[in-house]
Amino acid sequence: MSFVEYGDTIKDGDTAIVFLGHESMFPVKVQHGTVTQTKYGVIRHSMDLIGKKYGSRVTCSKGGWVFILHPTPELWTMNLPHRTQILYSTDISIITMMLELKPGSIVCESGTGSGSLSHALIRTVAPTGHLYTVEFHQQRAEKAREEFREHGVEHLVTVTNQDVCKNGFGVSNIADAVFLDIPSPWEAIGHAKSALKAEGGRICSFSPCIEQVQRTCLAMEEYGFTEINTLEILLRVYNVRTINLQIPDLGKAAEDNSSTAFDSSNPSNQGSPCTNLQQGTVQFKSGVPLREMVGHTGYLTFATKS
């Protein structure tokens, strides 16, 4: 099993996603002799998982069932163990596009964090590209190495435990793109420029506060970056539902009015247009935004090495 090379059959040692519903799923490491508890009962790895095809529907001990899915960076983002705040698919997609990444690209990243963006970058640059990711926190760096090894992508990534603001990325003039997600990205702009290829490399900095963005943009200008621009991606979710609406039968009312002389001065005719209206019901789909939703996540600042 690999996050970039998809297989059909579940094997011992794989990471799989147990899917109970769109709002309920979790990762599991498949191992002989191990069981996993769910609200539908027990899943026995040896009998229920190993040797089955990914996407299979597995019946649990209580009679309920779940789907077993092959892991992808998108599913991992939704289910990974959080060691830090993470980037989600909305921001990841625009980062991948604006950095102009493709198979074979060389990318430098700091910090690694929980590895949400890292997995997406690795899949994008595979099979011939490489990710150099720097993490300041030693335990998080070690955990990231372990996950990359378990997910079959360790040959595509190099994890370094150091302070990128002081020591840089450990590479020079080879990167097609650099991504920064650190508290003071302006202190790492010089190292990012050194890591990028001689001309045309792209850089992205993610910051939650506009004051961080301002200082980062000034540093980018100082180091000669061009095409500096900042984006904020807001995801707006709509709730689609079926509505029943009562409406008057305007056709019948018009017909009745045309065939019957109507004198508004006659007390007996007052209010008759309303009483002649036949009430009916129509169904239609209505979409309205949610009353509460996730808003600001962070600002994405992009620039190009001149």
PDB file of N, CA and C in Angstrom, residues 17-26 39-40 66 78-79:
ATOM      1  N   ILE A  17      -8.881   3.157   5.588  1.00  0.00           N
ATOM      2  CA  ILE A  17      -9.868   4.080   6.139  1.00  0.00           C
ATOM      3  C   ILE A  17     -11.177   3.315   6.344  1.00  0.00           C
ATOM      4  N   VAL A  18     -11.637   3.253   7.584  1.00  0.00           N
ATOM      5  CA  VAL A  18     -12.926   2.629   7.908  1.00  0.00           C
ATOM      6  C   VAL A  18     -14.000   3.700   7.753  1.00  0.00           C
ATOM      7  N   PHE A  19     -14.900   3.484   6.787  1.00  0.00           N
ATOM      8  CA  PHE A  19     -15.916   4.482   6.431  1.00  0.00           C
ATOM      9  C   PHE A  19     -17.272   4.044   6.968  1.00  0.00           C
ATOM     10  N   LEU A  20     -17.761   4.770   7.993  1.00  0.00           N
ATOM     11  CA  LEU A  20     -19.091   4.514   8.528  1.00  0.00           C
ATOM     12  C   LEU A  20     -20.126   5.463   7.941  1.00  0.00           C
ATOM     13  N   GLY A  21     -19.694   6.588   7.439  1.00  0.00           N
ATOM     14  CA  GLY A  21     -20.558   7.602   6.846  1.00  0.00           C
ATOM     15  C   GLY A  21     -19.721   8.819   6.523  1.00  0.00           C
ATOM     16  N   HIS A  22     -20.308   9.788   5.800  1.00  0.00           N
ATOM     17  CA  HIS A  22     -19.539  10.962   5.378  1.00  0.00           C
ATOM     18  C   HIS A  22     -19.030  11.764   6.567  1.00  0.00           C
ATOM     19  N   GLU A  23     -19.701  11.698   7.690  1.00  0.00           N
ATOM     20  CA  GLU A  23     -19.281  12.431   8.873  1.00  0.00           C
ATOM     21  C   GLU A  23     -18.626  11.518   9.903  1.00  0.00           C
ATOM     22  N   SER A  24     -18.374  10.265   9.535  1.00  0.00           N
ATOM     23  CA  SER A  24     -17.825   9.312  10.505  1.00  0.00           C
ATOM     24  C   SER A  24     -16.909   8.331   9.793  1.00  0.00           C
ATOM     25  N   MET A  25     -15.612   8.523   9.935  1.00  0.00           N
ATOM     26  CA  MET A  25     -14.615   7.608   9.386  1.00  0.00           C
ATOM     27  C   MET A  25     -13.336   7.764  10.191  1.00  0.00           C
ATOM     28  N   PHE A  26     -12.475   6.761  10.127  1.00  0.00           N
ATOM     29  CA  PHE A  26     -11.223   6.829  10.877  1.00  0.00           C
ATOM     30  C   PHE A  26     -10.201   5.886  10.249  1.00  0.00           C
ATOM     31  N   LYS A  39     -19.161   1.143  16.217  1.00  0.00           N
ATOM     32  CA  LYS A  39     -20.505   1.141  16.796  1.00  0.00           C
ATOM     33  C   LYS A  39     -21.372   0.033  16.201  1.00  0.00           C
ATOM     34  N   TYR A  40     -20.919  -0.559  15.099  1.00  0.00           N
ATOM     35  CA  TYR A  40     -21.651  -1.679  14.491  1.00  0.00           C
ATOM     36  C   TYR A  40     -21.086  -3.024  14.915  1.00  0.00           C
ATOM     37  N   VAL A  66     -19.558  -1.628   7.282  1.00  0.00           N
ATOM     38  CA  VAL A  66     -18.761  -0.448   6.961  1.00  0.00           C
ATOM     39  C   VAL A  66     -18.056  -0.693   5.631  1.00  0.00           C
ATOM     40  N   MET A  78      -8.695  14.420   6.433  1.00  0.00           N
ATOM     41  CA  MET A  78      -9.914  14.380   7.243  1.00  0.00           C
ATOM     42  C   MET A  78      -9.776  13.481   8.466  1.00  0.00           C
ATOM     43  N   ASN A  79      -8.776  12.602   8.501  1.00  0.00           N
ATOM     44  CA  ASN A  79      -8.724  11.586   9.553  1.00  0.00           C
ATOM     45  C   ASN A  79      -7.405  11.512  10.308  1.00  0.00           C
TER      46      ASN A  79
END
